[in-house]
Short mmCIF file of C-alpha atoms in Angstrom, two decimals:
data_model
loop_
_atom_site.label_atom_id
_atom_site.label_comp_id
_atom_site.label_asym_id
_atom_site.label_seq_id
_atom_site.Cartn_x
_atom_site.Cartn_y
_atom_site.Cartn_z
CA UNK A 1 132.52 211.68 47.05
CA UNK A 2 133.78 208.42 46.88
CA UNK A 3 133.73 205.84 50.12
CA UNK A 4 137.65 205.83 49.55
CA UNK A 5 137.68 209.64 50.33
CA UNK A 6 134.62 209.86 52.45
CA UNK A 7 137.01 207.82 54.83
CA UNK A 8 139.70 210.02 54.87
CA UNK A 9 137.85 213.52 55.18
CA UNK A 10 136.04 211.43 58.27
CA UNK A 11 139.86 210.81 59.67
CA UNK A 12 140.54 214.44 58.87
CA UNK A 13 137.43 215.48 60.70
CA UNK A 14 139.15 214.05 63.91
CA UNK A 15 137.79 210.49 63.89
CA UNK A 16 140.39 207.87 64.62
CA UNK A 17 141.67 205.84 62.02
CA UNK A 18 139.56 202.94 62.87
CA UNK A 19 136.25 204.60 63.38
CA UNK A 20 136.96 206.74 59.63
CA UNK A 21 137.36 202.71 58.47
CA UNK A 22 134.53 201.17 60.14
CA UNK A 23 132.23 203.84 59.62
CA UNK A 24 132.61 204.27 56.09
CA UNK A 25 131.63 200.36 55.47
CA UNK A 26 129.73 199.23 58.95
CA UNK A 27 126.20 201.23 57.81
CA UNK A 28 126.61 199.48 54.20
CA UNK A 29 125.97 196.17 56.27
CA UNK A 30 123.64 197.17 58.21
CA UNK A 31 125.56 198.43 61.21
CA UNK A 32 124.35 202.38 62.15
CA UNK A 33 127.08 205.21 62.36
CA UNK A 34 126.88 205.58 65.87
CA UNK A 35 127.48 202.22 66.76
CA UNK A 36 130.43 202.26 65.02
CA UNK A 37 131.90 204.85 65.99
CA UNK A 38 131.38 203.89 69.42
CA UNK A 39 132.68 200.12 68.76
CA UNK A 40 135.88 201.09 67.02
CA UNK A 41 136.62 203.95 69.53
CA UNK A 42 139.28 202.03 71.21
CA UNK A 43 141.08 200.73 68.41
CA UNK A 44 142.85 203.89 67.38
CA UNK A 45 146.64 204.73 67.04
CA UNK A 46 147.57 200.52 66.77
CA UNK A 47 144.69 199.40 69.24
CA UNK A 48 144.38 201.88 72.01
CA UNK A 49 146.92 203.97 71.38
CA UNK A 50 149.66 200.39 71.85
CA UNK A 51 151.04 200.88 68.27
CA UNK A 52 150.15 197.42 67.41
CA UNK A 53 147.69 196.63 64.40
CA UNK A 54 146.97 199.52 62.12
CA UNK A 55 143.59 201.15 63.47
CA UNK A 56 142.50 200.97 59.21
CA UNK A 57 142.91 197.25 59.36
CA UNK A 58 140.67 196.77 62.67
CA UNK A 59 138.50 199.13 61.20
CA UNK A 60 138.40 197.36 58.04
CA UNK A 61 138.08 193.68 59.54
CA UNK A 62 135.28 194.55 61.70
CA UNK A 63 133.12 195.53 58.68
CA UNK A 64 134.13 193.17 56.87
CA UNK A 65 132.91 190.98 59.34
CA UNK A 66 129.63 192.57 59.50
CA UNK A 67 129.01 191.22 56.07
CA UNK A 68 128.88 187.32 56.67
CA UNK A 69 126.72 185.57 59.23
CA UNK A 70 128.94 183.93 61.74
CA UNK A 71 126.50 181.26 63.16
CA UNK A 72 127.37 179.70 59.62
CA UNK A 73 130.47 177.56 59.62
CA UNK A 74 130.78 177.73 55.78
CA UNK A 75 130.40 181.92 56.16
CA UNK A 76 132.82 181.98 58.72
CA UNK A 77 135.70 180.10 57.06
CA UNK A 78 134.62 182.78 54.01
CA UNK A 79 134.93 185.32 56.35
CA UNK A 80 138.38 184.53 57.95
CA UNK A 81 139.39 183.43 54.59
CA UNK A 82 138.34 187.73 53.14
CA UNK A 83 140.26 188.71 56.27
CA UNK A 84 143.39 186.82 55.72
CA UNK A 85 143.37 188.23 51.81
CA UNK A 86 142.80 191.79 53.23
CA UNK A 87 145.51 191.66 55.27
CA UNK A 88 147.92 190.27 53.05
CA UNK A 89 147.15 192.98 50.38
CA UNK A 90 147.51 195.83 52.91
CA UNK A 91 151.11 194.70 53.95
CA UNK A 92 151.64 194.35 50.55
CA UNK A 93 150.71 198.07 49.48
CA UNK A 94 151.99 199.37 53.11
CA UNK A 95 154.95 196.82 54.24
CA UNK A 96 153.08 195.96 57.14
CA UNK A 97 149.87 195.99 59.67
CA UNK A 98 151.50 197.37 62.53
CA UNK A 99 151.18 200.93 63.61
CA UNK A 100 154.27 201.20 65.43
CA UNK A 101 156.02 200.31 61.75
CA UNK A 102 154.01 202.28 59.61
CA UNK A 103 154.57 205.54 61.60
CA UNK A 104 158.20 204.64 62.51
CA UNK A 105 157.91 205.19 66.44
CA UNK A 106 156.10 203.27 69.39
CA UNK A 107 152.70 205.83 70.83
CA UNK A 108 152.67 203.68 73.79
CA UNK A 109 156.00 205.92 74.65
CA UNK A 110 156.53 209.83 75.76
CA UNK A 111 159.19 210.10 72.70
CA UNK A 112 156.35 208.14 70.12
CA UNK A 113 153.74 210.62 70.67
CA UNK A 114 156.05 213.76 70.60
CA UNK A 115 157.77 212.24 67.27
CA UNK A 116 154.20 211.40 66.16
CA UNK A 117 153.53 215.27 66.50
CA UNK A 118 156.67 216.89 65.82
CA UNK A 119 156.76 214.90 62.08
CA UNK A 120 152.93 215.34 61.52
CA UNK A 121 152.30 211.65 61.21
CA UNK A 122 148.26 212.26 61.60
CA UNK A 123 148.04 214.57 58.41
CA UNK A 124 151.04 212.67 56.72
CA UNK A 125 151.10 208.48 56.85
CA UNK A 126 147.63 208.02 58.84
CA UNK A 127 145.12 209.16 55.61
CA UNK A 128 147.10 207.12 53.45
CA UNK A 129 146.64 204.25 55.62
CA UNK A 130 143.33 204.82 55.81
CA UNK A 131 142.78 205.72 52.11
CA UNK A 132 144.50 202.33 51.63
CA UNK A 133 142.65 200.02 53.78
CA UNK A 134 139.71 201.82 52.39
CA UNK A 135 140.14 201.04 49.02
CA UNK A 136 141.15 197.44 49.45
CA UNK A 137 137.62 197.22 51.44
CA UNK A 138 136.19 198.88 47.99
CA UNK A 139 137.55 195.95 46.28
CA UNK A 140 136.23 193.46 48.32
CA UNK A 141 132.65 193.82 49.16
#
């Protein structure tokens, strides 16, 4: 199984979109499942549940950020430098970072979660999102 679909079947499993992310690529530097999961438990559904940034991109960004040693000013500007490049291609495959636009309706509202249900968005948009930010990840560390 591939990290691109180990990420989604993680997702599937019932993990949140940012823990399937950061999970996938956190033990690869170093970081142990656990942790992550724990870490990027909050970060789900556009950053606790707000709609905002994609829980795949903070998932994604925090491992990448694993990778470089921040006490490094030269490894830092790399680092913020990776992030800027991941982001652009995601809203370049997806049309944008935010959750609220990727799923077409705001889960910090009553109506947002029902249409979230009601139209499947969890087993529909969400593992593509996360198959995507995945896969950009795959072609960057």
């Amino acid at each position: 199984m591939s990290d691109v679909e180990a990420a989604v079947t993680c997702f599937k499993e019932g993990f949140s979109c940012s823990q399937a992310t950061l999970v996938t690529y956190g033990p690869k530097q170093g970081f142990d499942r656990e942790t992550a999961i724990k870490i990027a438990s909050t970060f789900g559904g556009g950053m606790g549940m707000s709609g905002e940034t994609c829980g795949a991109v903070t998932g994604a960004l925090m491992a990448l950020g694993l990778k470089h040693d921040m006490t490094d000013p030269e490894a830092k500007a790399n680092s913020l430098q990776r992030a800027k490049q991941f982001l652009d291609k995601f809203q370049g495959c997806n049309g944008s970072t935010i959750c609220w636009n990727l799923r077409g309706c705001d889960l910090s509202t009553l109506e947002g979660k029902a249409y979230m249900k009601e139209n499947k968005l969890n087993e529909t948009i969400c593992p593509k999102l996360v198959w995507s930010a995945t896969e950009i990840m795959e072609q960057m560390l």
